[in-house]
mmCIF file of C-alpha atoms in Angstrom:
data_model
loop_
_atom_site.group_PDB
_atom_site.id
_atom_site.type_symbol
_atom_site.label_atom_id
_atom_site.label_comp_id
_atom_site.label_asym_id
_atom_site.label_seq_id
_atom_site.Cartn_x
_atom_site.Cartn_y
_atom_site.Cartn_z
ATOM 1 C CA MET A 1 9.377 5.582 8.337
ATOM 2 C CA LYS A 2 8.292 9.400 6.852
ATOM 3 C CA PRO A 3 4.822 10.080 7.047
ATOM 4 C CA GLN A 4 2.362 9.562 4.745
ATOM 5 C CA VAL A 5 0.686 12.564 2.684
ATOM 6 C CA GLY A 6 -3.336 13.021 4.192
ATOM 7 C CA LEU A 7 -5.728 11.490 1.675
ATOM 8 C CA GLN A 8 -6.458 16.246 1.148
ATOM 9 C CA ASP A 9 -3.355 17.293 0.398
ATOM 10 C CA TYR A 10 -2.249 13.787 -2.023
ATOM 11 C CA PRO A 11 -3.090 15.319 -5.493
ATOM 12 C CA ARG A 12 -1.166 18.492 -4.468
ATOM 13 C CA ALA A 13 1.805 16.485 -3.608
ATOM 14 C CA LEU A 14 1.705 14.255 -6.520
ATOM 15 C CA GLN A 15 0.959 17.480 -9.677
ATOM 16 C CA GLY A 16 3.919 19.035 -7.561
ATOM 17 C CA ALA A 17 6.370 16.030 -7.815
ATOM 18 C CA LEU A 18 5.314 16.195 -11.618
ATOM 19 C CA THR A 19 6.019 20.079 -12.230
ATOM 20 C CA ALA A 20 9.135 19.483 -11.275
ATOM 21 C CA LEU A 21 10.402 16.587 -13.089
ATOM 22 C CA ASP A 22 13.315 16.928 -15.141
ATOM 23 C CA LEU A 23 11.635 16.819 -18.827
ATOM 24 C CA GLU A 24 15.112 17.969 -20.600
ATOM 25 C CA ALA A 25 16.284 14.111 -18.276
ATOM 26 C CA ILE A 26 12.813 12.399 -19.680
ATOM 27 C CA ALA A 27 13.593 13.228 -22.974
ATOM 28 C CA ALA A 28 17.605 11.676 -22.995
ATOM 29 C CA ALA A 29 15.800 8.831 -21.941
ATOM 30 C CA ALA A 30 13.154 8.613 -24.600
ATOM 31 C CA ALA A 31 16.574 9.246 -26.899
ATOM 32 C CA ILE A 32 18.449 6.352 -25.613
ATOM 33 C CA LEU A 33 15.336 4.514 -25.985
ATOM 34 C CA PHE A 34 14.331 4.956 -29.401
ATOM 35 C CA GLU A 35 18.960 4.841 -30.311
ATOM 36 C CA ALA A 36 17.766 0.982 -29.154
ATOM 37 C CA TRP A 37 14.446 0.284 -31.025
ATOM 38 C CA GLN A 38 16.728 1.538 -33.921
ATOM 39 C CA ASN A 39 19.445 -0.594 -33.416
ATOM 40 C CA GLY A 40 17.602 -3.129 -32.939
ATOM 41 C CA ARG A 41 18.902 -3.509 -29.039
ATOM 42 C CA SER A 42 17.039 -4.808 -25.762
ATOM 43 C CA VAL A 43 15.601 -2.939 -23.091
ATOM 44 C CA PHE A 44 15.624 -4.413 -19.768
ATOM 45 C CA VAL A 45 13.713 -3.243 -16.724
ATOM 46 C CA CYS A 46 13.699 -3.894 -13.255
ATOM 47 C CA GLY A 47 12.962 -2.998 -9.483
ATOM 48 C CA ASN A 48 11.610 -4.407 -6.169
ATOM 49 C CA GLY A 49 8.260 -4.050 -4.844
ATOM 50 C CA GLY A 50 5.153 -1.521 -6.582
ATOM 51 C CA SER A 51 8.564 -1.180 -8.553
ATOM 52 C CA TRP A 52 8.410 -4.528 -10.100
ATOM 53 C CA SER A 53 4.759 -4.580 -10.849
ATOM 54 C CA THR A 54 5.537 -1.111 -12.780
ATOM 55 C CA ALA A 55 9.209 -2.290 -14.600
ATOM 56 C CA GLU A 56 6.725 -5.127 -16.019
ATOM 57 C CA HIS A 57 4.370 -2.103 -17.256
ATOM 58 C CA PHE A 58 6.710 -0.426 -18.765
ATOM 59 C CA ALA A 59 8.725 -2.831 -20.780
ATOM 60 C CA ALA A 60 4.837 -3.519 -21.782
ATOM 61 C CA ASP A 61 4.442 -0.746 -23.140
ATOM 62 C CA LEU A 62 7.258 0.482 -23.968
ATOM 63 C CA ARG A 63 6.650 -3.114 -26.497
ATOM 64 C CA LYS A 64 3.106 -2.967 -27.849
ATOM 65 C CA TRP A 65 2.607 1.074 -27.198
ATOM 66 C CA SER A 66 5.704 2.207 -29.368
ATOM 67 C CA ARG A 67 4.069 0.362 -32.000
ATOM 68 C CA VAL A 68 3.208 2.583 -35.132
ATOM 69 C CA PRO A 69 1.952 0.652 -38.256
ATOM 70 C CA GLY A 70 4.917 -0.652 -40.050
ATOM 71 C CA SER A 71 6.620 -1.455 -37.879
ATOM 72 C CA GLY A 72 7.211 -3.074 -34.905
ATOM 73 C CA GLY A 73 7.832 -1.767 -31.073
ATOM 74 C CA VAL A 74 10.580 -1.429 -28.628
ATOM 75 C CA ARG A 75 12.375 -4.763 -27.224
ATOM 76 C CA ALA A 76 11.365 -4.478 -24.349
ATOM 77 C CA GLN A 77 11.902 -6.897 -22.082
ATOM 78 C CA ALA A 78 11.458 -6.883 -17.410
ATOM 79 C CA LEU A 79 13.086 -9.271 -15.912
ATOM 80 C CA THR A 80 10.482 -9.917 -13.524
ATOM 81 C CA LEU A 81 9.896 -14.262 -14.472
ATOM 82 C CA GLY A 82 9.231 -14.953 -9.991
ATOM 83 C CA PRO A 83 10.895 -18.532 -10.794
ATOM 84 C CA LEU A 84 14.053 -17.621 -11.870
ATOM 85 C CA ALA A 85 14.357 -14.350 -9.527
ATOM 86 C CA THR A 86 13.921 -16.905 -6.568
ATOM 87 C CA ALA A 87 16.437 -19.377 -7.574
ATOM 88 C CA TYR A 88 19.022 -16.357 -8.026
ATOM 89 C CA ALA A 89 18.358 -15.499 -4.816
ATOM 90 C CA ASN A 90 18.147 -18.947 -3.286
ATOM 91 C CA ASP A 91 21.223 -20.174 -4.800
ATOM 92 C CA HIS A 92 23.414 -16.333 -4.878
ATOM 93 C CA GLU A 93 21.562 -13.971 -3.033
ATOM 94 C CA TYR A 94 19.231 -11.454 -3.853
ATOM 95 C CA ALA A 95 21.692 -8.641 -4.530
ATOM 96 C CA GLU A 96 22.037 -10.317 -7.425
ATOM 97 C CA VAL A 97 18.560 -11.761 -8.384
ATOM 98 C CA PHE A 98 18.172 -8.473 -11.781
ATOM 99 C CA SER A 99 22.208 -8.690 -12.701
ATOM 100 C CA ARG A 100 22.821 -12.102 -13.440
ATOM 101 C CA GLN A 101 19.821 -12.474 -15.242
ATOM 102 C CA LEU A 102 21.764 -9.367 -17.946
ATOM 103 C CA SER A 103 24.675 -11.954 -17.904
ATOM 104 C CA ASP A 104 22.346 -14.279 -19.591
ATOM 105 C CA LEU A 105 20.570 -11.674 -21.957
ATOM 106 C CA ALA A 106 22.425 -8.603 -22.738
ATOM 107 C CA ARG A 107 23.762 -8.024 -25.808
ATOM 108 C CA SER A 108 26.466 -5.283 -27.046
ATOM 109 C CA ARG A 109 24.296 -1.326 -26.106
ATOM 110 C CA ASP A 110 21.071 -2.399 -24.929
ATOM 111 C CA VAL A 111 19.975 -0.816 -22.171
ATOM 112 C CA VAL A 112 19.308 -1.260 -18.187
ATOM 113 C CA VAL A 113 16.246 0.695 -16.746
ATOM 114 C CA GLY A 114 16.174 0.660 -13.502
ATOM 115 C CA ILE A 115 12.799 1.686 -10.890
ATOM 116 C CA SER A 116 14.388 2.543 -7.792
ATOM 117 C CA CYS A 117 12.321 4.624 -5.350
ATOM 118 C CA SER A 118 14.862 4.848 -2.317
ATOM 119 C CA GLY A 119 17.393 4.803 -4.769
ATOM 120 C CA ALA A 120 18.672 1.994 -2.019
ATOM 121 C CA SER A 121 17.492 -1.170 -3.928
ATOM 122 C CA ARG A 122 21.461 -2.765 -4.225
ATOM 123 C CA ASN A 123 19.481 -5.449 -7.814
ATOM 124 C CA VAL A 124 18.822 -2.363 -9.027
ATOM 125 C CA ILE A 125 22.174 -0.565 -8.615
ATOM 126 C CA ASN A 126 24.372 -4.186 -9.357
ATOM 127 C CA ALA A 127 22.144 -4.034 -12.500
ATOM 128 C CA LEU A 128 22.184 -0.475 -13.358
ATOM 129 C CA TYR A 129 26.004 -1.043 -13.188
ATOM 130 C CA HIS A 130 26.881 -4.332 -15.070
ATOM 131 C CA ALA A 131 25.050 -2.621 -17.999
ATOM 132 C CA GLU A 132 29.326 -1.290 -18.080
ATOM 133 C CA ARG A 133 30.074 -5.187 -18.281
ATOM 134 C CA PHE A 134 28.288 -5.544 -22.245
ATOM 135 C CA GLU A 135 29.151 -1.570 -22.880
ATOM 136 C CA GLY A 136 25.239 -0.538 -22.544
ATOM 137 C CA ARG A 137 23.608 2.775 -20.986
ATOM 138 C CA SER A 138 22.076 2.837 -17.792
ATOM 139 C CA ILE A 139 18.878 5.045 -16.785
ATOM 140 C CA ALA A 140 17.484 5.276 -13.731
ATOM 141 C CA LEU A 141 14.158 6.452 -12.234
ATOM 142 C CA THR A 142 14.221 7.158 -8.906
ATOM 143 C CA GLY A 143 13.227 9.406 -5.320
ATOM 144 C CA PRO A 144 14.556 12.557 -4.669
ATOM 145 C CA ASP A 145 17.996 11.971 -3.542
ATOM 146 C CA GLY A 146 19.398 9.294 -6.691
ATOM 147 C CA MET A 147 21.266 6.150 -6.824
ATOM 148 C CA ARG A 148 23.548 5.427 -4.262
ATOM 149 C CA PRO A 149 26.482 4.351 -6.190
ATOM 150 C CA HIS A 150 28.464 0.980 -6.334
ATOM 151 C CA TRP A 151 31.174 -0.073 -4.783
ATOM 152 C CA PHE A 152 33.862 -2.171 -5.867
ATOM 153 C CA GLY A 153 36.181 -2.602 -2.791
ATOM 154 C CA ASN A 154 37.332 0.590 -1.673
ATOM 155 C CA PHE A 155 35.604 2.408 -4.313
ATOM 156 C CA GLN A 156 32.943 3.992 -5.925
ATOM 157 C CA PHE A 157 30.946 4.127 -9.345
ATOM 158 C CA LYS A 158 27.859 5.510 -10.900
ATOM 159 C CA ALA A 159 24.996 2.724 -10.854
ATOM 160 C CA ALA A 160 23.118 4.840 -13.305
ATOM 161 C CA GLN A 161 24.226 7.257 -16.562
ATOM 162 C CA LEU A 162 21.080 9.285 -16.174
ATOM 163 C CA GLU A 163 19.033 9.509 -13.556
ATOM 164 C CA ILE A 164 15.110 10.818 -13.351
ATOM 165 C CA ARG A 165 14.637 11.906 -9.995
ATOM 166 C CA VAL A 166 11.184 12.102 -8.843
ATOM 167 C CA GLN A 167 11.071 15.521 -6.015
ATOM 168 C CA ALA A 168 8.730 13.672 -3.224
ATOM 169 C CA ASP A 169 9.151 11.476 0.416
ATOM 170 C CA ASP A 170 5.961 9.483 0.072
ATOM 171 C CA VAL A 171 6.596 6.716 -1.328
ATOM 172 C CA ARG A 172 3.090 6.087 -3.284
ATOM 173 C CA VAL A 173 3.770 9.914 -4.583
ATOM 174 C CA ILE A 174 7.463 8.492 -5.707
ATOM 175 C CA GLU A 175 5.794 5.933 -7.089
ATOM 176 C CA ASP A 176 2.678 7.373 -9.316
ATOM 177 C CA ALA A 177 5.690 9.499 -10.723
ATOM 178 C CA HIS A 178 7.672 6.775 -11.976
ATOM 179 C CA LEU A 179 4.574 4.874 -13.871
ATOM 180 C CA ALA A 180 3.291 8.789 -15.418
ATOM 181 C CA ILE A 181 7.369 8.832 -16.475
ATOM 182 C CA CYS A 182 7.035 5.597 -18.157
ATOM 183 C CA HIS A 183 4.686 6.348 -19.559
ATOM 184 C CA MET A 184 5.385 9.218 -20.941
ATOM 185 C CA LEU A 185 8.771 7.545 -22.205
ATOM 186 C CA ALA A 186 6.632 5.511 -23.912
ATOM 187 C CA GLY A 187 4.402 8.309 -25.622
ATOM 188 C CA GLU A 188 7.509 9.754 -26.470
ATOM 189 C CA VAL A 189 9.206 6.819 -27.594
ATOM 190 C CA ARG A 190 6.121 5.913 -30.512
ATOM 191 C CA ASP A 191 5.990 9.281 -31.764
ATOM 192 C CA ARG A 192 9.811 9.498 -32.278
ATOM 193 C CA ILE A 193 9.784 6.416 -34.334
ATOM 194 C CA ALA A 194 6.069 7.905 -36.445
ATOM 195 C CA GLN A 195 8.455 10.815 -37.080
ATOM 196 C CA SER A 196 10.721 8.444 -38.188
ATOM 197 C CA GLN A 197 8.405 6.335 -40.437
ATOM 198 C CA GLU A 198 7.171 9.108 -42.032
ATOM 199 C CA ALA A 199 10.897 10.033 -43.103
ATOM 200 C CA GLU A 200 11.163 6.936 -44.738
ATOM 201 C CA LYS A 201 7.931 7.549 -46.917
ATOM 202 C CA PRO A 202 8.350 8.847 -50.140
ATOM 203 C CA SER A 203 6.695 12.690 -50.567
ATOM 204 C CA GLY A 204 3.900 12.900 -52.434
ATOM 205 C CA ALA A 205 5.915 14.845 -55.502
ATOM 206 C CA ALA A 206 8.000 12.287 -56.208
ATOM 207 C CA ASP A 207 5.361 9.366 -55.596
ATOM 208 C CA ARG A 208 3.617 12.043 -58.562
ATOM 209 C CA ILE A 209 6.863 11.708 -60.968
ATOM 210 C CA LEU A 210 7.136 8.541 -60.322
ATOM 211 C CA ALA A 211 3.694 7.382 -61.769
ATOM 212 C CA ALA A 212 4.042 10.151 -64.554
ATOM 213 C CA LEU A 213 7.295 8.338 -65.460
ATOM 214 C CA GLU A 214 6.013 5.304 -65.356
ATOM 215 C CA ASP A 215 2.475 6.277 -67.271
ATOM 216 C CA GLN A 216 5.568 7.415 -70.357
ATOM 217 C CA THR A 217 7.637 4.311 -70.493
ATOM 218 C CA ARG A 218 3.762 2.572 -70.618
ATOM 219 C CA SER A 219 2.817 3.731 -73.252
#
């Protein structure tokens, strides 16, 4: 087990992890999520342990926080329904609890977000790679070493199309940073939705011209 950061050093460790984040990768992930919203596609989020809770939190934020007046939120869902997950684990294996749900729910070009601090969670790796089956997009939130590859026989494949890594060794710091990334993504998606809604509104000058034409018609 890796040594954890002590109490006095924890704030500095978390600040360092957040400062080192790849903002370009986060922006790229936000673009994928915004595109999903634009096209009415679904976003499925998964993880284990603390990442299970983060997955639920992120899905809730994408649906609720991204809403702006005149629009709905992102169609996001966490693959964390306990009875269903344990049923798949019991009847098949735990490595398939998320990918089998995607087989039931996912449609063409939907998005999968997998959260794994170690990058070694087999069920998350399987879920991310499963996106290939429905021509979907995949985003991984992970730790300093990235996601391990998906193995098919003797062949290995990249698990996720896009990775956002947290440069930290303490799993608590990684989990905290993952939640911060989720908040960044939800806020950025909300801003993009708001901008798109604003762009669709007629300009003030156009409104005045239309009003003047209507007045002329009535007179």
